[in-house]
PDB file of C-alpha atoms in Angstrom:
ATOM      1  CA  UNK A  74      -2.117  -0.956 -12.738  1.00 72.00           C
ATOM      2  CA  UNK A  75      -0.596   0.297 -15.628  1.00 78.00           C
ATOM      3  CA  UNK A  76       2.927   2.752 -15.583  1.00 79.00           C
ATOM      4  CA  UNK A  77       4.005   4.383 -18.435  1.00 80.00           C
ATOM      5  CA  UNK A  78       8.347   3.994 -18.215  1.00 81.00           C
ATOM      6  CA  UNK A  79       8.063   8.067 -18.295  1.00 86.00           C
ATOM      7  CA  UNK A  80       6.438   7.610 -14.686  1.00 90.00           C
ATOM      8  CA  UNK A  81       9.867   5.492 -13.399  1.00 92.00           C
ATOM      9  CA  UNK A  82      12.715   7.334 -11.797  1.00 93.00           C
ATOM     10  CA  UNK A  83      14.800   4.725 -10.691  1.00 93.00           C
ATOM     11  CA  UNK A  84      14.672   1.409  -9.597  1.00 92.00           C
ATOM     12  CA  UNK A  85      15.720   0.809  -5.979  1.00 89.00           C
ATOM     13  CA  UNK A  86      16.810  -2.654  -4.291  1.00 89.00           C
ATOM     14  CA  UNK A  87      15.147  -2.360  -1.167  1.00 87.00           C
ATOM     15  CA  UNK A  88      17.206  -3.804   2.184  1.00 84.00           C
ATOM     16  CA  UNK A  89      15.727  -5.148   4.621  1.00 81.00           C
ATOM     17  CA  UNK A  90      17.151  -7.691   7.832  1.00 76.00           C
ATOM     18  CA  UNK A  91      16.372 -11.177   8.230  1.00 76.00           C
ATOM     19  CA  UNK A  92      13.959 -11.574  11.311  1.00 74.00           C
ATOM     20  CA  UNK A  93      16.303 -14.533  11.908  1.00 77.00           C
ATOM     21  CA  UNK A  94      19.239 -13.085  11.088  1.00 72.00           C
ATOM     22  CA  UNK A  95      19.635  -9.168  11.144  1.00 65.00           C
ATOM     23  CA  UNK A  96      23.207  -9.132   9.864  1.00 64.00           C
ATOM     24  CA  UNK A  97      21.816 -10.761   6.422  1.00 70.00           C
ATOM     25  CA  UNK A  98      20.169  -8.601   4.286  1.00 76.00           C
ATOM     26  CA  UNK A  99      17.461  -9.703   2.511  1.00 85.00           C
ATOM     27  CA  UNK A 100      15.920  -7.466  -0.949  1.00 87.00           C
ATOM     28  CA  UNK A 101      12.986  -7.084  -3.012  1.00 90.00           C
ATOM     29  CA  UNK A 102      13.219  -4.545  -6.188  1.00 91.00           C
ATOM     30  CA  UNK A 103      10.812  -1.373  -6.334  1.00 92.00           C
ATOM     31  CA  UNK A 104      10.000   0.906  -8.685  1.00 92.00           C
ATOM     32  CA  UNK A 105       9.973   4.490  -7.790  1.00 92.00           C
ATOM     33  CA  UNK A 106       8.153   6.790  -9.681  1.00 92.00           C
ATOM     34  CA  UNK A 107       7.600  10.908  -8.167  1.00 91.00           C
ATOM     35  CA  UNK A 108       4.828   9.925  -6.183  1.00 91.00           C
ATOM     36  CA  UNK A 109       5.553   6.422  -4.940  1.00 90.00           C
ATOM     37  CA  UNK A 110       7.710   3.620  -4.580  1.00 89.00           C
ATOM     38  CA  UNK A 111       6.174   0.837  -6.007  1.00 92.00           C
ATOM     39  CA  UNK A 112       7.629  -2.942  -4.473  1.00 92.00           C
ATOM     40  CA  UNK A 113       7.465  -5.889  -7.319  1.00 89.00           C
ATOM     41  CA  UNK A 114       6.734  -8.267  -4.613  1.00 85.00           C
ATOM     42  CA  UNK A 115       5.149  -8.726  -1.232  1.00 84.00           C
ATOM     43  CA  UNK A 116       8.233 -10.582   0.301  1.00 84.00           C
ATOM     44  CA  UNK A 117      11.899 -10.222   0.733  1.00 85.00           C
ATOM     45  CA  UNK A 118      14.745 -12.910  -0.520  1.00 84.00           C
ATOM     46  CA  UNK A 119      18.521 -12.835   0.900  1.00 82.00           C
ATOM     47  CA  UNK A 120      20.084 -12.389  -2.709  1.00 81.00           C
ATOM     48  CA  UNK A 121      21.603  -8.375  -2.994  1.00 79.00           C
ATOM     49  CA  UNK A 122      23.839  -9.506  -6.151  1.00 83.00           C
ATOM     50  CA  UNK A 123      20.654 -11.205  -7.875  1.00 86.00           C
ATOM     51  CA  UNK A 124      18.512  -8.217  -7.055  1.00 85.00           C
ATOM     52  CA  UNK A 125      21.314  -5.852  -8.231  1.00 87.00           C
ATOM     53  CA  UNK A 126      21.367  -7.118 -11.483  1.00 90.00           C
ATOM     54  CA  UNK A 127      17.679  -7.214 -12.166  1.00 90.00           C
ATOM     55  CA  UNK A 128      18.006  -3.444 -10.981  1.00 90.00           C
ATOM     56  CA  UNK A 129      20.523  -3.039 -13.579  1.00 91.00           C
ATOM     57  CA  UNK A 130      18.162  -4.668 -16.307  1.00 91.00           C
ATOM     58  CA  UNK A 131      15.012  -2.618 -15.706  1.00 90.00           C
ATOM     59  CA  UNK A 132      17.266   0.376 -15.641  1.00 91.00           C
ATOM     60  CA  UNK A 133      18.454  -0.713 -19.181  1.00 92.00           C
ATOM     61  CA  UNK A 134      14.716  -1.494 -20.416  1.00 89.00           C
ATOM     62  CA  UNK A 135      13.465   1.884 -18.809  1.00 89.00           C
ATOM     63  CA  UNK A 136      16.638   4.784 -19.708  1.00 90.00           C
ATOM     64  CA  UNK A 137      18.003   2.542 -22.614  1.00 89.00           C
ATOM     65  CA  UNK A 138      21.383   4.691 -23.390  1.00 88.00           C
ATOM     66  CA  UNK A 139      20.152   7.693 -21.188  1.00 89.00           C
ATOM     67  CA  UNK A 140      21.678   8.662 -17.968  1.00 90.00           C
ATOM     68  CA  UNK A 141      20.792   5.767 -15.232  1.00 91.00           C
ATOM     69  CA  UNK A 142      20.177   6.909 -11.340  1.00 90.00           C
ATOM     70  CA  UNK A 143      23.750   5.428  -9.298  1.00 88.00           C
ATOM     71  CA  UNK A 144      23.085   2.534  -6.878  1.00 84.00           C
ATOM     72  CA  UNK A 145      22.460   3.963  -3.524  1.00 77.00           C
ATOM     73  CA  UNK A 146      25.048   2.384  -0.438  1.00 77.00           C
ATOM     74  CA  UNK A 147      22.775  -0.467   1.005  1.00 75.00           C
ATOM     75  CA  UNK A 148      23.779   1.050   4.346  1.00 73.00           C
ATOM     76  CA  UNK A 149      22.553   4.200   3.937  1.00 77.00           C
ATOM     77  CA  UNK A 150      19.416   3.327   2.329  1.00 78.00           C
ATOM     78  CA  UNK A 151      17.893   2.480   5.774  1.00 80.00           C
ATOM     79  CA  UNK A 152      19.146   5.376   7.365  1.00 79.00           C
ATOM     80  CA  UNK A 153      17.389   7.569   4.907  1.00 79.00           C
ATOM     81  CA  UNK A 154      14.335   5.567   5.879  1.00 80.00           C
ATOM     82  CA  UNK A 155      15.009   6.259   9.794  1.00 82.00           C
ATOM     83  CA  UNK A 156      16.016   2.273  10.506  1.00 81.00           C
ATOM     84  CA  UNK A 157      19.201   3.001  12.099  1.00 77.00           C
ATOM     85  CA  UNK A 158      19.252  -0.076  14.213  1.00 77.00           C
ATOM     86  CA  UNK A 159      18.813  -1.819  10.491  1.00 78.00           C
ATOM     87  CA  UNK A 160      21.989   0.491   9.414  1.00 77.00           C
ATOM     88  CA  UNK A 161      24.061  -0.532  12.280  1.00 75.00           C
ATOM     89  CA  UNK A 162      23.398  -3.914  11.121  1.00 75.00           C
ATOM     90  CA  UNK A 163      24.576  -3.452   7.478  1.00 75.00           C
ATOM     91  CA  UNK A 164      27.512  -1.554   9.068  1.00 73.00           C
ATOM     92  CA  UNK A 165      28.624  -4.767  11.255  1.00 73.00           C
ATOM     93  CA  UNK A 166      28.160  -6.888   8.303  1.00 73.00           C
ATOM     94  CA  UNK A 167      29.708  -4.822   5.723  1.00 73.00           C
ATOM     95  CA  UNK A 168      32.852  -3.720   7.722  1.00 72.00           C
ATOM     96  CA  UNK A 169      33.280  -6.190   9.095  1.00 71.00           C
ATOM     97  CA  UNK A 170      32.544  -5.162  12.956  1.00 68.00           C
ATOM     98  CA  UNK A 171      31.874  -7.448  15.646  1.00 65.00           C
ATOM     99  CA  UNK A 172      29.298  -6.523  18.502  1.00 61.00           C
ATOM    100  CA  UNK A 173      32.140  -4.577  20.652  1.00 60.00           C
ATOM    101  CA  UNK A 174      32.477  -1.829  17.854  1.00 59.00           C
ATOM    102  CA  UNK A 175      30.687   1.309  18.605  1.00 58.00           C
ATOM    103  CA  UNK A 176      29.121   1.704  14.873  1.00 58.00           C
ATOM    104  CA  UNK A 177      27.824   4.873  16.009  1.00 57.00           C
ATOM    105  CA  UNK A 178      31.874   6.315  15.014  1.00 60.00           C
ATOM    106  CA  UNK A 179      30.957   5.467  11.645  1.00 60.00           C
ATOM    107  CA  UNK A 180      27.847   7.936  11.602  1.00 59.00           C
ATOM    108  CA  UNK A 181      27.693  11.667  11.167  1.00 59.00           C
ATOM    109  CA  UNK A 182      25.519  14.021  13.061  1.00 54.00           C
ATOM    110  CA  UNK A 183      23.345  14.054  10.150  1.00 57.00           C
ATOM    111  CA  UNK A 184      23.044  10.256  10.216  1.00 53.00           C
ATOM    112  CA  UNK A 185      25.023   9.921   7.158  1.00 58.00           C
ATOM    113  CA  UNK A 186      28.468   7.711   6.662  1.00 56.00           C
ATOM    114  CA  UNK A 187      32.236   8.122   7.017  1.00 58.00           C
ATOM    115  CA  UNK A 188      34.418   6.268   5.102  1.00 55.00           C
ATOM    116  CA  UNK A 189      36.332   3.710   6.890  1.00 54.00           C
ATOM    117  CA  UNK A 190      39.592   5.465   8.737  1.00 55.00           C
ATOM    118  CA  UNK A 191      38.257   9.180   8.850  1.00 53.00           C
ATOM    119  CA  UNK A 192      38.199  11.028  11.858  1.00 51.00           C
ATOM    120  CA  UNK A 193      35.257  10.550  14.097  1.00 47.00           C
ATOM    121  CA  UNK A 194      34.649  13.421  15.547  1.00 40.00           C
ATOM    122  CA  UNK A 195      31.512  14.954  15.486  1.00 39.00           C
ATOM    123  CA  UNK A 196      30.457  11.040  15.761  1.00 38.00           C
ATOM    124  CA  UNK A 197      27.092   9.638  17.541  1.00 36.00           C
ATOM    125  CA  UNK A 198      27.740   8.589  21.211  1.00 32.00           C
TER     126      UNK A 198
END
């Protein structure tokens, strides 16, 4: 396949959780172009800073000094995807939660994030 770098929009470290371990997040880089998100390989590897970085190449090789797309939050990327359980993973490990938490105070009606010490009202039950 060929893809002119016109055709990229960003370049996205997708999250996903170990099967063994759903607290560890494990990443593979994609491409994203306006039709399609486009994954550089079949499997996933438990490295986010290593992926991260790559991201940060490709964006380099692909904008060169024009305006890069931001790094999504890793824990909102599944939410946008509908993988809340996923989410409330990345929540535990991020934060720092243990099991007892409800992560569902860190979540807005709309499924997006608080920050860490805002009110929760309005929170998931």
């Amino acid at each position: 396949m060929r893809l002119a770098s016109a055709d990229i929009i960003d370049a996205r470290v997708e999250i996903a959780p170990m099967p063994d371990n759903p607290a560890a997040p494990s990443c593979r880089l994609s491409l994203v172009t306006a039709s399609a998100i486009l994954p550089l390989t079949i499997g996933y590897e438990p490295d986010h800073a290593r992926y991260s970085a790559i991201r940060d190449v490709v964006l380099e090789a692909v904008f060169g000094d024009g305006q890069k797309p931001a790094a999504p939050d890793p824990a909102r990327m599944p939410v946008k995807e509908g993988r809340i359980v996923d989410a409330v993973a990345m929540l535990r490990t991020r934060d720092g939660l243990d099991a007892s938490t409800n992560c569902a105070t860190h979540l807005t009606p709309d499924l997006s994030f608080r920050s860490p010490g805002s009110p929760t009202s309005g929170a998931l039950s």
